[in-house]
Short mmCIF file of C-alpha atoms in Angstrom, two decimals:
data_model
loop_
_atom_site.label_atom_id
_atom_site.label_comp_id
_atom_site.label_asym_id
_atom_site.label_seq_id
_atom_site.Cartn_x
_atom_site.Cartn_y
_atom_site.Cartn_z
CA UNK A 1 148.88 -109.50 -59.33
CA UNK A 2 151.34 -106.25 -59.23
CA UNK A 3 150.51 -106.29 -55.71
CA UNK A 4 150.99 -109.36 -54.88
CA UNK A 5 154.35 -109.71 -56.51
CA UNK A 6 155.64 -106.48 -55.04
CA UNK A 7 154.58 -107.82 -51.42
CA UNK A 8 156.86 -111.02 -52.36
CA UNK A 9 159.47 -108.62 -53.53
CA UNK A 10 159.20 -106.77 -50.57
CA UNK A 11 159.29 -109.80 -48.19
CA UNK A 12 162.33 -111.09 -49.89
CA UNK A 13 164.24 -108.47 -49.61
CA UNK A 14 163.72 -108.19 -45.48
CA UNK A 15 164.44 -111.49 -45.33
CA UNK A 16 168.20 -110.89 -46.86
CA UNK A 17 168.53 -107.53 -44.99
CA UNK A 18 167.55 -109.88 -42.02
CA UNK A 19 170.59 -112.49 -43.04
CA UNK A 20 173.19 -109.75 -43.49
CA UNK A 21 172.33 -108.43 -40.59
CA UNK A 22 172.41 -111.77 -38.62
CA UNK A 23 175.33 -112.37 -40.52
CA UNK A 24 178.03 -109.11 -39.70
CA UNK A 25 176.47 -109.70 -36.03
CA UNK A 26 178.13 -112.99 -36.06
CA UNK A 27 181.38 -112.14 -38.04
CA UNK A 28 182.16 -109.08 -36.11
CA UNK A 29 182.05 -111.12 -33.34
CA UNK A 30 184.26 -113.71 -34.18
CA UNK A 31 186.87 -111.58 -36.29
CA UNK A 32 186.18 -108.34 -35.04
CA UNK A 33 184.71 -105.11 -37.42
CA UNK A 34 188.36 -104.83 -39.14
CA UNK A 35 188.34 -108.71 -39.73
CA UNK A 36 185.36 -109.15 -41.44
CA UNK A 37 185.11 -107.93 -45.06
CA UNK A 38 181.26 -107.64 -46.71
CA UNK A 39 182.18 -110.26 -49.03
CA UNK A 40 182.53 -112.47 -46.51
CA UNK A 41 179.08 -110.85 -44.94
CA UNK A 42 177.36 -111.37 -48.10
CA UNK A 43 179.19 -115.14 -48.32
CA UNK A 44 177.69 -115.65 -44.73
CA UNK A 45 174.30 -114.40 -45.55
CA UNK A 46 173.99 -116.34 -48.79
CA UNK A 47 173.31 -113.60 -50.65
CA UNK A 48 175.25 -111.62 -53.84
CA UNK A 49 177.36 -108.71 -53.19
CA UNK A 50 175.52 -106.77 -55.74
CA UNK A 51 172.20 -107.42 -53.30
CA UNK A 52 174.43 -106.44 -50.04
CA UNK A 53 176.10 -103.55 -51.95
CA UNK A 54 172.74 -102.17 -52.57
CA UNK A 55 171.61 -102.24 -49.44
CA UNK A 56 174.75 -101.77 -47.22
CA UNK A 57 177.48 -99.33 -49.57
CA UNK A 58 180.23 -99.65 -46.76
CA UNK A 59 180.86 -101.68 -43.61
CA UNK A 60 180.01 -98.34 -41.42
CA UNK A 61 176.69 -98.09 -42.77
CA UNK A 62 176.55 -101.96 -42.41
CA UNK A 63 177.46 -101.46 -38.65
CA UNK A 64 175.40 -98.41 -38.02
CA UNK A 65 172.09 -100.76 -39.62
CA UNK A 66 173.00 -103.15 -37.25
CA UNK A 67 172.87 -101.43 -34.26
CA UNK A 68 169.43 -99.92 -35.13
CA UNK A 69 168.45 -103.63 -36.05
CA UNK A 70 169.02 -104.56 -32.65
CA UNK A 71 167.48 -101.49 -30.73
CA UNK A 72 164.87 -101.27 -32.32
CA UNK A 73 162.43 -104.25 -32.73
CA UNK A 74 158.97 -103.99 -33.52
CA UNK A 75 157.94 -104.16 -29.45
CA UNK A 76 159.71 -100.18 -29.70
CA UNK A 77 157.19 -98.75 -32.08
CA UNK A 78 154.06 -97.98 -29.67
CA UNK A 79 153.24 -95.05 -28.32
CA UNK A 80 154.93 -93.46 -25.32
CA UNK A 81 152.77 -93.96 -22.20
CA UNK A 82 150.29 -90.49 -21.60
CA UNK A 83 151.60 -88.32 -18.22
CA UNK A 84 149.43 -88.45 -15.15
CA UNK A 85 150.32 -92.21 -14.01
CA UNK A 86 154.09 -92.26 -13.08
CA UNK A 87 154.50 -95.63 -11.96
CA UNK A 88 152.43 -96.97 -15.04
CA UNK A 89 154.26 -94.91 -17.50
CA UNK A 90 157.12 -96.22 -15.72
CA UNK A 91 156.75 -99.67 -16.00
CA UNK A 92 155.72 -99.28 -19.28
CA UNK A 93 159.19 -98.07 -20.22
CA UNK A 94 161.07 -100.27 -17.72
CA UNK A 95 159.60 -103.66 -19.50
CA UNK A 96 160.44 -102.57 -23.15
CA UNK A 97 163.60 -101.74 -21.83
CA UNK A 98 164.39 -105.20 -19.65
CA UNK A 99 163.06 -106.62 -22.97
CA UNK A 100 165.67 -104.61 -25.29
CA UNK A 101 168.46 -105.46 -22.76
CA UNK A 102 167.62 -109.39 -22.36
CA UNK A 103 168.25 -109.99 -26.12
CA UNK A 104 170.80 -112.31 -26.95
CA UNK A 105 171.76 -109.86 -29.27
CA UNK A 106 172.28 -107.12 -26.94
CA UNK A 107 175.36 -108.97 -25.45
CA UNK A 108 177.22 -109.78 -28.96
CA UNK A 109 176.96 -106.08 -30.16
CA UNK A 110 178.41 -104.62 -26.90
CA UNK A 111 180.96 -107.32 -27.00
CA UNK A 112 181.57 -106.01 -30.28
CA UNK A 113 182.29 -102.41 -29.60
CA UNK A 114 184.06 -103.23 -26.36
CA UNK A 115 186.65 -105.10 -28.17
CA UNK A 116 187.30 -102.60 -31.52
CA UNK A 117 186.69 -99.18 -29.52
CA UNK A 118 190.21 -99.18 -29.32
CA UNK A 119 191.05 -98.87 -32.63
CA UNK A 120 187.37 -98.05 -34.09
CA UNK A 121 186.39 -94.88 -31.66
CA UNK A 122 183.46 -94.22 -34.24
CA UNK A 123 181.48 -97.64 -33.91
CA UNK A 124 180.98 -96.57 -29.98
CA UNK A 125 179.89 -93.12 -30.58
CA UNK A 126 177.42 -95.15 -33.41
CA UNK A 127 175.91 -97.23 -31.20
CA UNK A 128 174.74 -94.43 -28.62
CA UNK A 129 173.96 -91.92 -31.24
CA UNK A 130 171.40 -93.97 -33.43
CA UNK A 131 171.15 -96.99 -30.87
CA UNK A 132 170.66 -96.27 -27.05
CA UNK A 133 170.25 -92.48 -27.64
CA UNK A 134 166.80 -92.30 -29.12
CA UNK A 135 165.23 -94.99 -26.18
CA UNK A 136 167.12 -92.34 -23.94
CA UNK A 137 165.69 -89.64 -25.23
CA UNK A 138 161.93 -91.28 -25.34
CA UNK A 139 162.29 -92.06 -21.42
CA UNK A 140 163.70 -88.22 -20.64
CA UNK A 141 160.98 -86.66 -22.79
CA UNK A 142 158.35 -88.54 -21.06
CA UNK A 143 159.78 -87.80 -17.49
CA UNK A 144 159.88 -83.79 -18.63
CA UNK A 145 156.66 -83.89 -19.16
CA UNK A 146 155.20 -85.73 -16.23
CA UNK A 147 157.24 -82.59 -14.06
CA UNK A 148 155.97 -80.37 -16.51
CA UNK A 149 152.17 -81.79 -15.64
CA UNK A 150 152.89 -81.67 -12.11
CA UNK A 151 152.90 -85.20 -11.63
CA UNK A 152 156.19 -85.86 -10.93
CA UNK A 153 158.89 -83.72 -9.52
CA UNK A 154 162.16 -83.88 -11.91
CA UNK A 155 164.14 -80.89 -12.10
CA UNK A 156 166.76 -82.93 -13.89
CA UNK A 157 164.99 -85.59 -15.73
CA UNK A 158 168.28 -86.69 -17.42
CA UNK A 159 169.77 -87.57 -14.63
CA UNK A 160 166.67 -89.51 -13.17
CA UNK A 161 166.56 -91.59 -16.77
CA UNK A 162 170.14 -92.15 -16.48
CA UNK A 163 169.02 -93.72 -12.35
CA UNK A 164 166.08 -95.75 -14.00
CA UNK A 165 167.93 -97.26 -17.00
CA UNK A 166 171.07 -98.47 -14.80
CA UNK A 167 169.01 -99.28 -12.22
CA UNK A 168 167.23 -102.15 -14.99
CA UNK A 169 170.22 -103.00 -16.99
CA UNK A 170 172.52 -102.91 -13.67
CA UNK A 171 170.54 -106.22 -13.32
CA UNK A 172 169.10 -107.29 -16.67
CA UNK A 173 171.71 -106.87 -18.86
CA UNK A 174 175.75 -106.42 -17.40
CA UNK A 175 175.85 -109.41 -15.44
CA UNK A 176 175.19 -111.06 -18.81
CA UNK A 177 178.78 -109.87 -20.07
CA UNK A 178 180.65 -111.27 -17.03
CA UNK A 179 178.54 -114.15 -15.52
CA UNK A 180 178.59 -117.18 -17.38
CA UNK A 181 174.89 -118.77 -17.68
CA UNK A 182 173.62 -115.09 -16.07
CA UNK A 183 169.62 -115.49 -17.06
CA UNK A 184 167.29 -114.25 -14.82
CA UNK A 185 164.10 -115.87 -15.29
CA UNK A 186 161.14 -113.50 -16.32
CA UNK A 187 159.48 -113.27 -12.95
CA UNK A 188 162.75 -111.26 -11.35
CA UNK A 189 163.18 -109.29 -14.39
CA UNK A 190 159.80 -108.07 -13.84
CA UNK A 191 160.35 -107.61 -9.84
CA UNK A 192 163.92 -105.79 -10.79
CA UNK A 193 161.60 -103.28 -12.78
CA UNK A 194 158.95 -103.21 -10.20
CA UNK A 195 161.50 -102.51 -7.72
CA UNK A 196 163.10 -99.69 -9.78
CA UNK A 197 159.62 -98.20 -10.54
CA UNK A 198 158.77 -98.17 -6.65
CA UNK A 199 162.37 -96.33 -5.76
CA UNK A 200 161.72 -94.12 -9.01
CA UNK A 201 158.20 -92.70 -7.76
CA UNK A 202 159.47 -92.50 -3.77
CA UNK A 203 162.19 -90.34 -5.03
CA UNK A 204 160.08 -88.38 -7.70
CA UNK A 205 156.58 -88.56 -6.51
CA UNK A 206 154.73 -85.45 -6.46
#
């Protein structure tokens, strides 16, 4: 029975971390970080402010849990492809990524720190240090070591993340900001990362 009940408790409590969240996604939005105050978060997500207190003690860590909410869903958590295949470990990478930058989400939290960088410097440098940062970093480690392997040839494997990522989100994702009704259907997503694969492994191929 202890068990059980500390599942429910457990379960209950994502679900209102998964409201607040939902919630300062949608507020920031409309009235921008300096706007919105976590009361009206926790009024939006239903929930007390003792519960939202708890969890989120000020509106940077609120932000900051946000951002990491929305880089990192569940499809992030496997293992990072084994060296020897290039292409494969490629397109491995290139579909979580189209995947990551195809979120509705994705759009409302740059639209977010595009309008407040201004003013809020900070909630940029947030977003790439705990957001796009460590799917950066997962990409450049696993280039390094296909060069190091000898199956790729990457003297600079941040620059040749930084040419696969834009190459996918140069397609996937900033059109989205700009083009109303932008939505690529899923069969030229995957083509824009098969494409980007192929140019990837002509330029880096052993």
């Amino acid at each position: 029975m202890a068990t059980g009940t500390g599942t429910y408790h457990q379960q209950l409590a994502e679900q209102k971390r998964a409201a607040i969240i939902a919630a300062a996604t949608s507020l920031f939005l409309d009235n921008g970080y300096a706007g919105t105050s976590l009361a009206r978060v926790a009024e939006a997500a239903e929930v007390s402010k003792a519960t939202l207190f708890k969890q989120f003690p000020t509106k940077a860590r609120l932000f900051e849990s946000m951002v990491k909410e929305h880089w990192n869903p569940d499809v992030d958590e496997r293992p990072e492809p084994a060296t020897g295949d290039l292409a494969g470990g490629l397109a491995e990478y290139g579909r979580r990524y189209a995947a990551l930058m195809s979120r509705p989400e994705m759009v409302g939290l740059y639209r977010i720190i595009i309008a407040e960088m201004p003013r809020f410097p900070g909630l940029a440098e947030t977003h790439f240090d705990v957001g796009k940062m460590p799917f950066f970093d997962s990409v450049r480690r696993y280039l390094a070591a296909e060069h190091d392997s000898g199956a790729a040839r990457i003297e600079d494997p941040v620059a040749a993340t930084t040419q696969f990522m834009g190459m996918i989100s140069n397609f996937t994702f900033w059109p989205r900001l700009i083009v109303v009704g932008w939505n690529p259907s899923d069969a030229e997503t995957a083509r824009a990362v098969d494409d980007a694969v192929a140019t990837m492994v002509a330029r880096y191929g052993p």
